[in-house]
Coordinates of C-alpha atoms in Angstrom, one line a residue:
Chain U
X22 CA 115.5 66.9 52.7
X23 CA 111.7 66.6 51.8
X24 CA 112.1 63.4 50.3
X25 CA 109.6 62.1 52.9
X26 CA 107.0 64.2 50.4
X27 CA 106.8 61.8 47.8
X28 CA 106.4 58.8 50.3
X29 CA 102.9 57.5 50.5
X30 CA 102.8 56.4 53.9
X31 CA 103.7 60.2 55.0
X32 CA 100.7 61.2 53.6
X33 CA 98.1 58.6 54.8
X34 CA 99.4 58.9 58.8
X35 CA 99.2 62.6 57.7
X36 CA 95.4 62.5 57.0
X37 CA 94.3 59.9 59.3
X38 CA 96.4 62.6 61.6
X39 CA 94.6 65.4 61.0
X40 CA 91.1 63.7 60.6
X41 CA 91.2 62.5 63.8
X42 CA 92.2 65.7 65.4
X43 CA 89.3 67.6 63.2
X44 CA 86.6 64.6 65.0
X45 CA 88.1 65.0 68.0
X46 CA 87.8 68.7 68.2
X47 CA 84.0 68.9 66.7
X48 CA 83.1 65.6 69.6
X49 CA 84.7 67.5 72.4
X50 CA 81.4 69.6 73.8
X51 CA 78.6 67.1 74.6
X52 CA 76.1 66.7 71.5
X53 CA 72.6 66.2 70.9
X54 CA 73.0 63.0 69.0
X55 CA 75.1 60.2 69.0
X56 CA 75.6 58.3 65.2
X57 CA 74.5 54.5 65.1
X58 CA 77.9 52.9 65.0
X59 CA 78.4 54.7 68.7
X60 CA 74.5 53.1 69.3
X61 CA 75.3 50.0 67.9
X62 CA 78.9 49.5 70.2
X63 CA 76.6 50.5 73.2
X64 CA 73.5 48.6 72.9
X65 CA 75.4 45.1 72.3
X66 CA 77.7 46.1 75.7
X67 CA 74.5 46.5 77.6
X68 CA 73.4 43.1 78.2
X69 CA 76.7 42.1 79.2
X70 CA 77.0 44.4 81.8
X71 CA 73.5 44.1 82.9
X72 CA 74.4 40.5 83.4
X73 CA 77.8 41.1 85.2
X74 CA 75.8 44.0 87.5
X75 CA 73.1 41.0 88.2
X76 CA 76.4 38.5 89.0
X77 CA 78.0 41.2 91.3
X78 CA 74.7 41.8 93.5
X79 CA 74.4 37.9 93.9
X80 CA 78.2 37.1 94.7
X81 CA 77.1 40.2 97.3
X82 CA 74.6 37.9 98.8
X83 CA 76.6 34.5 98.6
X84 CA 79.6 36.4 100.5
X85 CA 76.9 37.8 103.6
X86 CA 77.0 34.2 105.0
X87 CA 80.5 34.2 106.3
X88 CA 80.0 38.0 107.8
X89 CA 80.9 38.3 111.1
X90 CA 77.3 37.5 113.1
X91 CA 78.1 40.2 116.0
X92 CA 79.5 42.6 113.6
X93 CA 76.0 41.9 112.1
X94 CA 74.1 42.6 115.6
X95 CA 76.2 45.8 116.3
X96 CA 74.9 47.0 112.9
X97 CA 71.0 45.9 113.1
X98 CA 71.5 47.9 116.4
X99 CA 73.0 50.9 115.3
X100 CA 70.5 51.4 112.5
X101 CA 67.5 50.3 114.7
X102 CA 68.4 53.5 117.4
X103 CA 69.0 55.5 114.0
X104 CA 65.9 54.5 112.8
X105 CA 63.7 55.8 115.6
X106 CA 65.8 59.0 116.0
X107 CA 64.7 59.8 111.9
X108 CA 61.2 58.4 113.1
X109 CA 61.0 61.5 115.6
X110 CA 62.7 63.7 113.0
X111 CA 59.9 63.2 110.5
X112 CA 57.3 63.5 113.0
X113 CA 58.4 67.3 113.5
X114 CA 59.2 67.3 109.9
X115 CA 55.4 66.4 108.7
X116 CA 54.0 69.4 110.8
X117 CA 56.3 71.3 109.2
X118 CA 55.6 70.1 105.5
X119 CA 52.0 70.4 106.2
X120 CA 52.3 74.1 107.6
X121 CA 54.4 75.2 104.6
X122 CA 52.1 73.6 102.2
X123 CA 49.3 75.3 103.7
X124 CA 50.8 79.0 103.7
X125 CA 52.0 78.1 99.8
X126 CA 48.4 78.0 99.2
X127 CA 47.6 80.9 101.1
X128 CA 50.3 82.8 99.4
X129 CA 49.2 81.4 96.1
X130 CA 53.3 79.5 95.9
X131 CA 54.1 76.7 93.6
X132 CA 55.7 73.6 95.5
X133 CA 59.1 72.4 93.6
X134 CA 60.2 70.3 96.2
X135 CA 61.8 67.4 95.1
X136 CA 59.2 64.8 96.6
X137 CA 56.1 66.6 94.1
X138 CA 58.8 65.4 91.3
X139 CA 58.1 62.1 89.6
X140 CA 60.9 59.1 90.5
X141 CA 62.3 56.3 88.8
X142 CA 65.2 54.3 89.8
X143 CA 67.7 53.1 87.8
X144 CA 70.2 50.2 88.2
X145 CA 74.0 51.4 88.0
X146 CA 75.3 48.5 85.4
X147 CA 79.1 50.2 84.1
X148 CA 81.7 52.5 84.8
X149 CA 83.6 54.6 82.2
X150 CA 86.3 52.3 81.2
X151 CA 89.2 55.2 81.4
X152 CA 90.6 57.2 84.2
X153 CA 89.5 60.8 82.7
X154 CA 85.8 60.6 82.5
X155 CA 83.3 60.3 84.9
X156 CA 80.5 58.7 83.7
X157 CA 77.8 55.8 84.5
X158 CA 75.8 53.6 82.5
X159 CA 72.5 52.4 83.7
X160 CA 69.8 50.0 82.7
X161 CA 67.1 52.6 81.7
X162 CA 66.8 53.6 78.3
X163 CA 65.1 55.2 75.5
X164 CA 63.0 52.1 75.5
X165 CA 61.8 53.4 79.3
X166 CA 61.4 57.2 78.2
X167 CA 64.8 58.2 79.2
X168 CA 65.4 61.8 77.5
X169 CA 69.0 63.0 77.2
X170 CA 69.2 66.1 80.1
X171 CA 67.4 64.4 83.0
X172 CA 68.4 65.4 86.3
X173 CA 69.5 62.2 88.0
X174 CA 69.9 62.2 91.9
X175 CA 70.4 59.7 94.4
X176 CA 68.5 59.2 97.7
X177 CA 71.6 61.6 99.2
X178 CA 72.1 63.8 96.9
X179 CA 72.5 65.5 93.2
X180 CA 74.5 62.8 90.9
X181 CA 74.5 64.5 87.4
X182 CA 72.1 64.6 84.2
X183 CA 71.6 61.7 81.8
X184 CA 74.3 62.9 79.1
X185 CA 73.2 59.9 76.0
X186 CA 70.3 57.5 75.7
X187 CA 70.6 54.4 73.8
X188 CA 68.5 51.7 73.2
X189 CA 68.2 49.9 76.8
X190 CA 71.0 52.0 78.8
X191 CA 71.6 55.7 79.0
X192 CA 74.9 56.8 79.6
X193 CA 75.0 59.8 83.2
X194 CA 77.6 62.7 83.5
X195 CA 78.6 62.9 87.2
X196 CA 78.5 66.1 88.5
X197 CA 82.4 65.7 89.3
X198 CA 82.9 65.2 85.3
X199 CA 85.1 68.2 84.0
X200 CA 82.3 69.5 81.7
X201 CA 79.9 70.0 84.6
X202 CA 78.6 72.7 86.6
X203 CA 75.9 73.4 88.6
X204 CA 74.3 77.0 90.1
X205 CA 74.6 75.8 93.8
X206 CA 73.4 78.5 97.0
X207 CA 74.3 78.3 100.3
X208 CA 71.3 76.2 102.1
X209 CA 72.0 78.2 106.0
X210 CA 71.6 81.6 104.4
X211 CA 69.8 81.3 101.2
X212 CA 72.0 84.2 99.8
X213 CA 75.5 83.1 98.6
X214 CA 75.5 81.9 94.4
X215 CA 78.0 80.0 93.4
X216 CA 79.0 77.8 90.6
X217 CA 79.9 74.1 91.4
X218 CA 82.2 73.0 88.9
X219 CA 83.5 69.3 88.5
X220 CA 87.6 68.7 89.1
X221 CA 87.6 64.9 87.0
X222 CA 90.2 63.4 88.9
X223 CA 89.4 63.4 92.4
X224 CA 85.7 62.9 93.9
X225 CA 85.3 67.0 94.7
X226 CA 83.6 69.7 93.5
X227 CA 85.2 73.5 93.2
X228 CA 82.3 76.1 94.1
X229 CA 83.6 79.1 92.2
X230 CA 82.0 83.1 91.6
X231 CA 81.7 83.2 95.3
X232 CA 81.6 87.1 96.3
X233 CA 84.7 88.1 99.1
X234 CA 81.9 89.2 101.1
X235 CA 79.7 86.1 101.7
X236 CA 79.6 84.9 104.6
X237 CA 80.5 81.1 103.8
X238 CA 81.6 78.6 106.8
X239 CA 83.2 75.4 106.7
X240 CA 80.7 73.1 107.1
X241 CA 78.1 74.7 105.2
X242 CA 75.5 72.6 103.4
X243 CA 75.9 73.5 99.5
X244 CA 72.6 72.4 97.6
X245 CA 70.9 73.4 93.9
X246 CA 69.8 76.9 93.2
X247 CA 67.9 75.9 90.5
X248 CA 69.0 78.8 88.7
X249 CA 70.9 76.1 85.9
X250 CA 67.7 75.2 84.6
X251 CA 68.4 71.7 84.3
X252 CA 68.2 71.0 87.7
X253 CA 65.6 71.2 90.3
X254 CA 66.5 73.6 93.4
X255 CA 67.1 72.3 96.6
X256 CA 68.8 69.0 96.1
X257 CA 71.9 68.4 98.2
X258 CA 75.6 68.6 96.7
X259 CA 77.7 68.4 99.7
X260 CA 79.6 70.1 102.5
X261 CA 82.2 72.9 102.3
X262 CA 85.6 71.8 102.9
X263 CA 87.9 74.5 102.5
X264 CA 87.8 77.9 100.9
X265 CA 90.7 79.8 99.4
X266 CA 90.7 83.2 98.3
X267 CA 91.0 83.9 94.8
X268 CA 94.2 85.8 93.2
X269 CA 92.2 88.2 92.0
X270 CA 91.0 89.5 95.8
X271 CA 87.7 90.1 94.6
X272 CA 86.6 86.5 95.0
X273 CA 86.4 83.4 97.0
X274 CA 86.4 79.6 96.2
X275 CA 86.0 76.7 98.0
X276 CA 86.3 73.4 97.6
X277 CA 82.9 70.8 98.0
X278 CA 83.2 66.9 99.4
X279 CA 79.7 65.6 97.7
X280 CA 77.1 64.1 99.8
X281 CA 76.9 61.1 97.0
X282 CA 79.9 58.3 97.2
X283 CA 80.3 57.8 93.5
X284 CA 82.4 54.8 94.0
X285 CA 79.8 52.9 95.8
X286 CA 77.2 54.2 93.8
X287 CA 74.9 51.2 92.4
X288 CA 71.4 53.0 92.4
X289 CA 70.2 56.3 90.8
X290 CA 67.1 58.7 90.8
X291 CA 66.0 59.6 87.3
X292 CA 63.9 62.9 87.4
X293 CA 60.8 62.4 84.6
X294 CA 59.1 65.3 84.9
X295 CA 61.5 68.4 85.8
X296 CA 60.0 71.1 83.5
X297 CA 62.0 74.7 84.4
X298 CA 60.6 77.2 84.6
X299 CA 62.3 79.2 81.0
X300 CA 62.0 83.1 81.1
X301 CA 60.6 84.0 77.7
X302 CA 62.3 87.1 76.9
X303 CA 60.6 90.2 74.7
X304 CA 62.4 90.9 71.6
Chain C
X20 CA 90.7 32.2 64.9
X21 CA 94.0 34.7 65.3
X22 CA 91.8 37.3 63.8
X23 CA 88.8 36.4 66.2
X24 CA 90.6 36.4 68.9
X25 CA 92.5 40.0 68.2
X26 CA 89.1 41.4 67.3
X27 CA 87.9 39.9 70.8
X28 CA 90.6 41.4 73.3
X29 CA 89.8 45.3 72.3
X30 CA 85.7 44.0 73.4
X31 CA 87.0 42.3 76.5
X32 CA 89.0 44.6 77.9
X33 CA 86.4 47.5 77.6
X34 CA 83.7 45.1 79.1
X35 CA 85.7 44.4 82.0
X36 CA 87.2 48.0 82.2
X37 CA 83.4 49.5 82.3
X38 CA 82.3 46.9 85.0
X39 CA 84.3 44.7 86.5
X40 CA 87.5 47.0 87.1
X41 CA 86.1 50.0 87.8
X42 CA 84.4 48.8 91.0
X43 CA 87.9 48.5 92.1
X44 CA 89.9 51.6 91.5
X45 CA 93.2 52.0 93.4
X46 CA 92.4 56.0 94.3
X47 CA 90.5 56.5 91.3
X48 CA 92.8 54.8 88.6
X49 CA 91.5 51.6 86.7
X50 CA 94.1 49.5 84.6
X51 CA 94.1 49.9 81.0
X52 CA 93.6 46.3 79.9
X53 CA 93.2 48.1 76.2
X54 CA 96.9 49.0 76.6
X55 CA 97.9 46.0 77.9
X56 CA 96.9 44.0 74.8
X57 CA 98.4 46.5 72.8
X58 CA 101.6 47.2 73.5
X59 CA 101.3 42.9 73.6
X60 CA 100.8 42.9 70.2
X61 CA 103.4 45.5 69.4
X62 CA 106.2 43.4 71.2
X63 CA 105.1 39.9 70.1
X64 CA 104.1 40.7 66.6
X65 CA 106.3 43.4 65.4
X66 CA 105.5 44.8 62.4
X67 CA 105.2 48.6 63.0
X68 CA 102.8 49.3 60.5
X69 CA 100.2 46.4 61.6
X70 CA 100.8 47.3 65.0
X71 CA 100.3 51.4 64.8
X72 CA 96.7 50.1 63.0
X73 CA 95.9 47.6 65.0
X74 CA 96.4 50.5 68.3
X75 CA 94.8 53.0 66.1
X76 CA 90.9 50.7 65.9
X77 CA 91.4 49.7 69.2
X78 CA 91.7 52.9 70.2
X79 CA 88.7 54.0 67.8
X80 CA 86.5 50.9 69.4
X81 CA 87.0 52.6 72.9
X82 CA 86.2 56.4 72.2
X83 CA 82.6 55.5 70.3
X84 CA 82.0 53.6 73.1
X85 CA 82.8 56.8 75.8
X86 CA 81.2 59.1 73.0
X87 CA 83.6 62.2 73.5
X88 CA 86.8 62.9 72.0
X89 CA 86.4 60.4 69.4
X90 CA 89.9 59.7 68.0
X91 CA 92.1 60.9 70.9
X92 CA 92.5 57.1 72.3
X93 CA 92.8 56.0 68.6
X94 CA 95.7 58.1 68.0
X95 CA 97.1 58.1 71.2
X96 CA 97.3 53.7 71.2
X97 CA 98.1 54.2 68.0
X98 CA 101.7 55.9 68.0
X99 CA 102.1 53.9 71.5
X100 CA 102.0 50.7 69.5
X101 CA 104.1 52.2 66.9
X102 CA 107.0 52.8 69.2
X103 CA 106.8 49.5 71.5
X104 CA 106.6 47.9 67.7
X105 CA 110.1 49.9 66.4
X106 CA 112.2 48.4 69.3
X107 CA 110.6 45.1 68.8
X108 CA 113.6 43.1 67.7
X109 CA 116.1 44.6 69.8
X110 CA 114.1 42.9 73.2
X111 CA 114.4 39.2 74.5
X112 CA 111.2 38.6 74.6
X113 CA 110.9 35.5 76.7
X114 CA 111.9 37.6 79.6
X115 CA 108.7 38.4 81.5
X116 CA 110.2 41.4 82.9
X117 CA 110.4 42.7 79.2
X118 CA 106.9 42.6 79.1
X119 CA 106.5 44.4 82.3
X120 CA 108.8 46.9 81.5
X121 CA 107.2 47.3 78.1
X122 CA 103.6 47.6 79.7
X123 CA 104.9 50.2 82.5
X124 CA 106.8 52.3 79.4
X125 CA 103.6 52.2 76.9
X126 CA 101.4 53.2 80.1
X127 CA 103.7 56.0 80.5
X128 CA 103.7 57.0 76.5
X129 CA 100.4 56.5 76.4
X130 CA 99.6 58.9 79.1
X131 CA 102.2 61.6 77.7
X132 CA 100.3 61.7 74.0
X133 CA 97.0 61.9 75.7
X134 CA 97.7 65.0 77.7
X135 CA 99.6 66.5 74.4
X136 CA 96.6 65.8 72.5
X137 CA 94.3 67.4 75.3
X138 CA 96.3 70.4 74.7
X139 CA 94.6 70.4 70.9
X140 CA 91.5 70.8 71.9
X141 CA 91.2 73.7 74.1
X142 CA 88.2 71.9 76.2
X143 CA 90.4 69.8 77.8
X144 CA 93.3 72.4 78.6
X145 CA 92.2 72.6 82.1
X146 CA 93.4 69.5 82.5
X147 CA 96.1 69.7 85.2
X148 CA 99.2 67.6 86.0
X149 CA 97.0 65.1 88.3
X150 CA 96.8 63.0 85.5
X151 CA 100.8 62.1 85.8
X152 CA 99.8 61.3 89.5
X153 CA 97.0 58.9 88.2
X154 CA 99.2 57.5 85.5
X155 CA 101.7 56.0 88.3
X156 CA 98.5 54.5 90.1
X157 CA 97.6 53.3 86.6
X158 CA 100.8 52.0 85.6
X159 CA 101.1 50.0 89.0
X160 CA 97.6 48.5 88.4
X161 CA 98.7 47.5 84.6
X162 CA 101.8 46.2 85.9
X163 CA 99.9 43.2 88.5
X164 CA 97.4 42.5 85.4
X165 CA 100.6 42.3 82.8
X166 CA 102.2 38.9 84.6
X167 CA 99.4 36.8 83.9
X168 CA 98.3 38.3 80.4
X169 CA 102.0 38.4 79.3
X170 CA 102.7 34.6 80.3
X171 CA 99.3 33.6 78.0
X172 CA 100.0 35.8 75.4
X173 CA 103.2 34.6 74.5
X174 CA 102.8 31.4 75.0
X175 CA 99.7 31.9 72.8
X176 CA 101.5 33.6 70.2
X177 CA 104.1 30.9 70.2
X178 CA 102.0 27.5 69.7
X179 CA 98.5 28.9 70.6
X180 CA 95.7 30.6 69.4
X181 CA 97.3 33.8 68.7
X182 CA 100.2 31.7 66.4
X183 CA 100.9 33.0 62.8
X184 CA 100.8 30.8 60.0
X185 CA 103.4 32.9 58.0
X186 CA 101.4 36.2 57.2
X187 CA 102.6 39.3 57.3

């Protein structure tokens, strides 16, 4: 019956078995460093698929010519009458970015707005090449100052945090990645905490730790608290879509379509200089 | 060259996987060209043992490039290819719809031995059943790329590249 003991084979699946389980186990949380075979494998992808990003934009271009030339005019229309409506918007906007500025100085406030931040785009280059991750490459790297645990955002909202750098490319979580979360607040009233949480396999987030009594609507606007101190507060997340009731009674959850289309997504924000503000505590 | 070009597939498919295919997901699932050129492999070349190795680095190659879980995709391409390999000479093999079917079942193994493995590691528990909604999307998209990969690969490992010259 154990005769499979003595065979040798048994034993060698056996360990490679159990190796892998034991590196699979200890790579599961997201590290600080990544070992130089896992650089090398990266950095000779990364030209490759800066190339194929560079081919993709041009076949864009090539393929413009045979749009329709009325869809075309519709379009320049639409976003010329959009245009001057955001024109007026920021007119009222300025006054009210001026005022604020000037009582933050009265009241002796520091601004963390994100337009005092420093911004550096990125080109989107790859895609994680499996269904269960949700990741990004892009073409900034260590070699650009890229730090692993930068905020990255887009011009519409939070995206995630720069998760490994290698040489030329950095590798970016996506907020809807299973490992993330985010301390979001409710932007109307200022008062409701929540946790976003990533769901991996479709593009929503699951605000969670939301107390029975908030008063949460459909509709809200969900954005950073700034309370998960690697992310600045008050960048957009997305719009509440639904919210359930916990089994417990005691809490509510609801469920978050982001502001950011990750599909489409082919240009990120890096964050340089997000510092947060760490409470020291007294021991 | 045989060597080159098996060494050059696994490099290939994640290249394309990463850029390529993944700006056009059918609902979120990307085809697992990886797979494909595994469970390939297993059916053309039999050969269990080569085969369960041969899944196992591919495997390997993928998860240092992602960077997490290293060894789940190893193992999990690994004992795929080992079962495609161990009904290997049971299969008429210039049927293409053998090599669909086979792509379609591996996709499915493949998929079952991932979410056992995820059960391992206690991180990934919370992964739910939508990943046997995504594997039907995925096994679809395998299934369009298998026709043309399947016709080259077989008549490559006939008189082509991929041809033997009586190793084992």
């Amino acid at each position: 019956m154990f005769r499979f003991l003595k065979n040798k084979y048994f034993w060698i699946v056996f360990l490679v078995f159990i190796i892998s389980i034991a590196v699979m186990v200890s790579t599961a949380t997201t590290r600080n460093n990544i070992t130089i075979v896992e650089k090398f494998i990266r950095n000779s992808f990364t030209p490759l698929q800066c190339g194929m990003d560079d081919l993709r934009s041009n076949i864009g271009g090539v393929s413009l010519i045979w749009a329709d030339k009325r869809i075309l005019q519709n379009q320049v229309a639409e976003l010329t009458e959009e245009n001057k409506r955001l024109v007026f918007d920021n007119q009222a906007l300025k006054e009210y970015q001026l005022e604020a500025k000037r009582l933050q100085r009265i009241l002796d406030f520091t601004n963390d707005n994100i337009d005092t931040y420093d911004l550096v785009a990125a080109r989107v280059i790859a895609r994680s090449p499996n269904n269960w991750y949700k990741n990004l490459t892009i073409n900034k790297g260590a070699d650009d100052g890229v730090v692993q645990g930068m905020p990255v955002i887009s011009y519409e909202g939070l995206v995630g945090k720069v998760l490994s750098v290698n040489k030329n490319s950095a590798q970016i979580s996506l907020v809807t990645d299973r490992e993330m979360a985010v301390g979001v607040i409710v932007q109307e009233n200022r008062e409701t905490n929540g946790i976003a949480e990533g769901m991996g396999d479709n593009n929503q987030l699951k605000m969670i730790n939301i107390p029975y009594y908030s008063n949460i609507t459909v509709g809200n606007v969900i954005v950073t608290s700034g309370l998960s101190q690697i992310y600045p507060a008050g960048i957009n997340i997305g719009i509440v879509d639904e919210i359930n009731r916990e089994p417990s009674g005691l809490l509510l959850s609801a469920t978050i379509i982001p502001t950011v289309n990750f599909d489409v997504l082919e240009e990120v924000l890096l964050i340089f200089d997000y510092h947060p503000i760490v409470e020291v505590e007294d021991d | 060259m045989r060597y080159f070009v098996l060494i050059f597939l696994p490099f290939l498919s994640i290249f394309l996987q990463s850029t390529f295919l993944s700006f056009y997901s059918i609902k979120g699932a990307i085809p697992n060209m990886l797979l494909i050129f595994v469970v390939f492999y297993a059916l053309l070349n039999g050969k269990r043992k080569n085969a369960a190795i041969y899944g196992f680095l591919c495997g390997l190659l993928e998860d240092l490039y992602i960077g997490r879980f290293i060894g789940i995709n190893a193992l999990a391409l690994g004992i795929t290819a080992f079962l495609i390999a161990s009904v290997e000479g049971r299969v008429f093999k210039e049927n293409l719809l053998v090599g669909i079917i086979t792509v379609i079942v591996g996709t499915i193994i493949n998929s079952v031995i991932l979410f056992l493995l995820s059960l391992i590691s206690y991180k990934l528990l919370n992964l739910d059943t939508g990943i046997f909604i995504n594997m039907w999307y995925q096994s679809l998209y395998n299934l369009f790329l298998a026709v043309p990969i399947y016709a080259w690969y077989f008549h490559s490992t006939k008189n082509g590249l991929l041809r033997m010259y009586g190793e084992i």
